[in-house]
Amino acid sequence: MLEWEQKLIKHQNRVSQNKSYRQVNGGAMGSPFTTILANIYMLEWEQKLIKHQSKYHEIYSRYIDNIFTTTNLSKEDILKLLNETTIRDPNIRISTTINQSL
């Protein structure tokens, strides 16, 4: 991350009920700048999943914080792949819903 981006992320303040708060980790929800940075970061984070899906001619799609994929992998292999991906950043947590059909 560039130095100016780090300063913007680490120096976000807000006021609520006459009290001032400083954001200490991450960006403010709803901020256009935070949304752009999150999309840039997630594009890098999800590369392993994208490459895997492309290799097996499967679907991968993400909208904000929802991911949709198709696969012929077993449930255990899906969870293993997701676990390997999430290890890269402990701040990103994934909850899964696995269905047998669309």
Short mmCIF file of C-alpha atoms in Angstrom, two decimals:
data_model
loop_
_atom_site.label_atom_id
_atom_site.label_comp_id
_atom_site.label_asym_id
_atom_site.label_seq_id
_atom_site.Cartn_x
_atom_site.Cartn_y
_atom_site.Cartn_z
CA MET A 1 0.00 0.00 0.00
CA LEU A 2 1.28 3.47 -0.80
CA GLU A 3 2.22 5.83 2.04
CA TRP A 4 -0.65 8.26 1.32
CA GLU A 5 -3.13 5.38 1.27
CA GLN A 6 -1.89 4.18 4.66
CA LYS A 7 -2.29 7.68 6.09
CA LEU A 8 -5.84 7.98 4.77
CA ILE A 9 -6.82 4.59 6.17
CA LYS A 10 -5.17 5.14 9.57
CA HIS A 11 -6.35 8.72 10.09
CA GLN A 12 -10.09 8.47 9.58
CA ASN A 13 -12.11 10.12 12.33
CA ARG A 14 -15.81 10.31 13.05
CA VAL A 15 -18.08 11.89 15.64
CA SER A 16 -20.99 10.09 17.27
CA GLN A 17 -23.06 11.44 20.17
CA ASN A 18 -20.58 14.30 20.71
CA LYS A 19 -17.65 11.88 21.04
CA SER A 20 -14.76 11.69 18.57
CA TYR A 21 -13.55 8.29 17.35
CA ARG A 22 -10.51 7.38 15.24
CA GLN A 23 -10.55 4.37 12.92
CA VAL A 24 -7.52 2.23 13.89
CA ASN A 25 -7.82 -0.71 11.49
CA GLY A 26 -9.33 -0.75 8.03
CA GLY A 27 -11.45 1.85 6.32
CA ALA A 28 -14.77 3.46 7.05
CA MET A 29 -17.79 1.59 5.67
CA GLY A 30 -19.48 3.43 2.83
CA SER A 31 -16.50 5.60 1.97
CA PRO A 32 -15.97 5.66 -1.82
CA PHE A 33 -12.20 5.55 -1.29
CA THR A 34 -12.47 2.52 1.01
CA THR A 35 -14.63 0.73 -1.57
CA ILE A 36 -12.03 1.31 -4.30
CA LEU A 37 -9.16 0.14 -2.08
CA ALA A 38 -11.14 -2.93 -0.98
CA ASN A 39 -11.81 -3.91 -4.61
CA ILE A 40 -8.14 -3.50 -5.51
CA TYR A 41 -7.09 -5.56 -2.48
CA MET A 42 -9.69 -8.27 -3.06
CA LEU A 43 -8.68 -8.64 -6.71
CA GLU A 44 -5.20 -9.64 -5.52
CA TRP A 45 -6.54 -11.74 -2.63
CA GLU A 46 -8.89 -13.79 -4.83
CA GLN A 47 -6.39 -14.61 -7.61
CA LYS A 48 -5.89 -18.21 -6.46
CA LEU A 49 -9.65 -18.81 -6.57
CA ILE A 50 -10.00 -17.12 -9.96
CA LYS A 51 -7.14 -19.16 -11.45
CA HIS A 52 -8.54 -22.38 -10.04
CA GLN A 53 -12.01 -21.70 -11.44
CA SER A 54 -10.60 -20.69 -14.82
CA LYS A 55 -8.44 -23.82 -15.03
CA TYR A 56 -11.49 -26.06 -14.55
CA HIS A 57 -13.86 -23.91 -16.66
CA GLU A 58 -16.00 -23.07 -13.64
CA ILE A 59 -17.77 -19.84 -12.70
CA TYR A 60 -16.35 -17.33 -10.20
CA SER A 61 -18.11 -14.09 -9.37
CA ARG A 62 -17.86 -11.57 -6.53
CA TYR A 63 -20.07 -8.62 -5.66
CA ILE A 64 -18.82 -6.60 -2.68
CA ASP A 65 -18.67 -9.30 0.03
CA ASN A 66 -20.49 -12.16 -1.69
CA ILE A 67 -18.76 -14.81 -3.77
CA PHE A 68 -20.56 -17.21 -6.10
CA THR A 69 -18.78 -20.20 -7.64
CA THR A 70 -19.61 -23.44 -9.38
CA THR A 71 -17.48 -26.54 -8.97
CA ASN A 72 -17.36 -30.30 -9.24
CA LEU A 73 -15.04 -30.59 -6.24
CA SER A 74 -16.05 -32.49 -3.13
CA LYS A 75 -17.18 -30.45 -0.14
CA GLU A 76 -13.90 -31.27 1.63
CA ASP A 77 -11.83 -30.05 -1.34
CA ILE A 78 -13.87 -26.84 -1.57
CA LEU A 79 -13.32 -26.10 2.12
CA LYS A 80 -9.60 -26.90 1.77
CA LEU A 81 -9.25 -24.46 -1.15
CA LEU A 82 -11.12 -21.73 0.75
CA ASN A 83 -9.01 -22.34 3.86
CA GLU A 84 -5.79 -22.05 1.85
CA THR A 85 -7.04 -18.76 0.46
CA THR A 86 -8.14 -17.28 3.79
CA ILE A 87 -4.79 -18.05 5.44
CA ARG A 88 -3.34 -15.20 3.38
CA ASP A 89 -5.16 -12.59 5.50
CA PRO A 90 -6.67 -13.37 8.92
CA ASN A 91 -8.82 -10.21 8.70
CA ILE A 92 -10.86 -11.74 5.88
CA ARG A 93 -13.32 -14.30 7.15
CA ILE A 94 -15.41 -16.55 4.95
CA SER A 95 -18.66 -18.23 5.84
CA THR A 96 -19.87 -20.80 3.34
CA THR A 97 -23.16 -22.04 2.05
CA ILE A 98 -22.83 -25.07 -0.19
CA ASN A 99 -25.78 -26.14 -2.33
CA GLN A 100 -26.09 -29.15 -4.58
CA SER A 101 -27.81 -27.28 -7.41
CA LEU A 102 -28.58 -23.79 -8.64
#
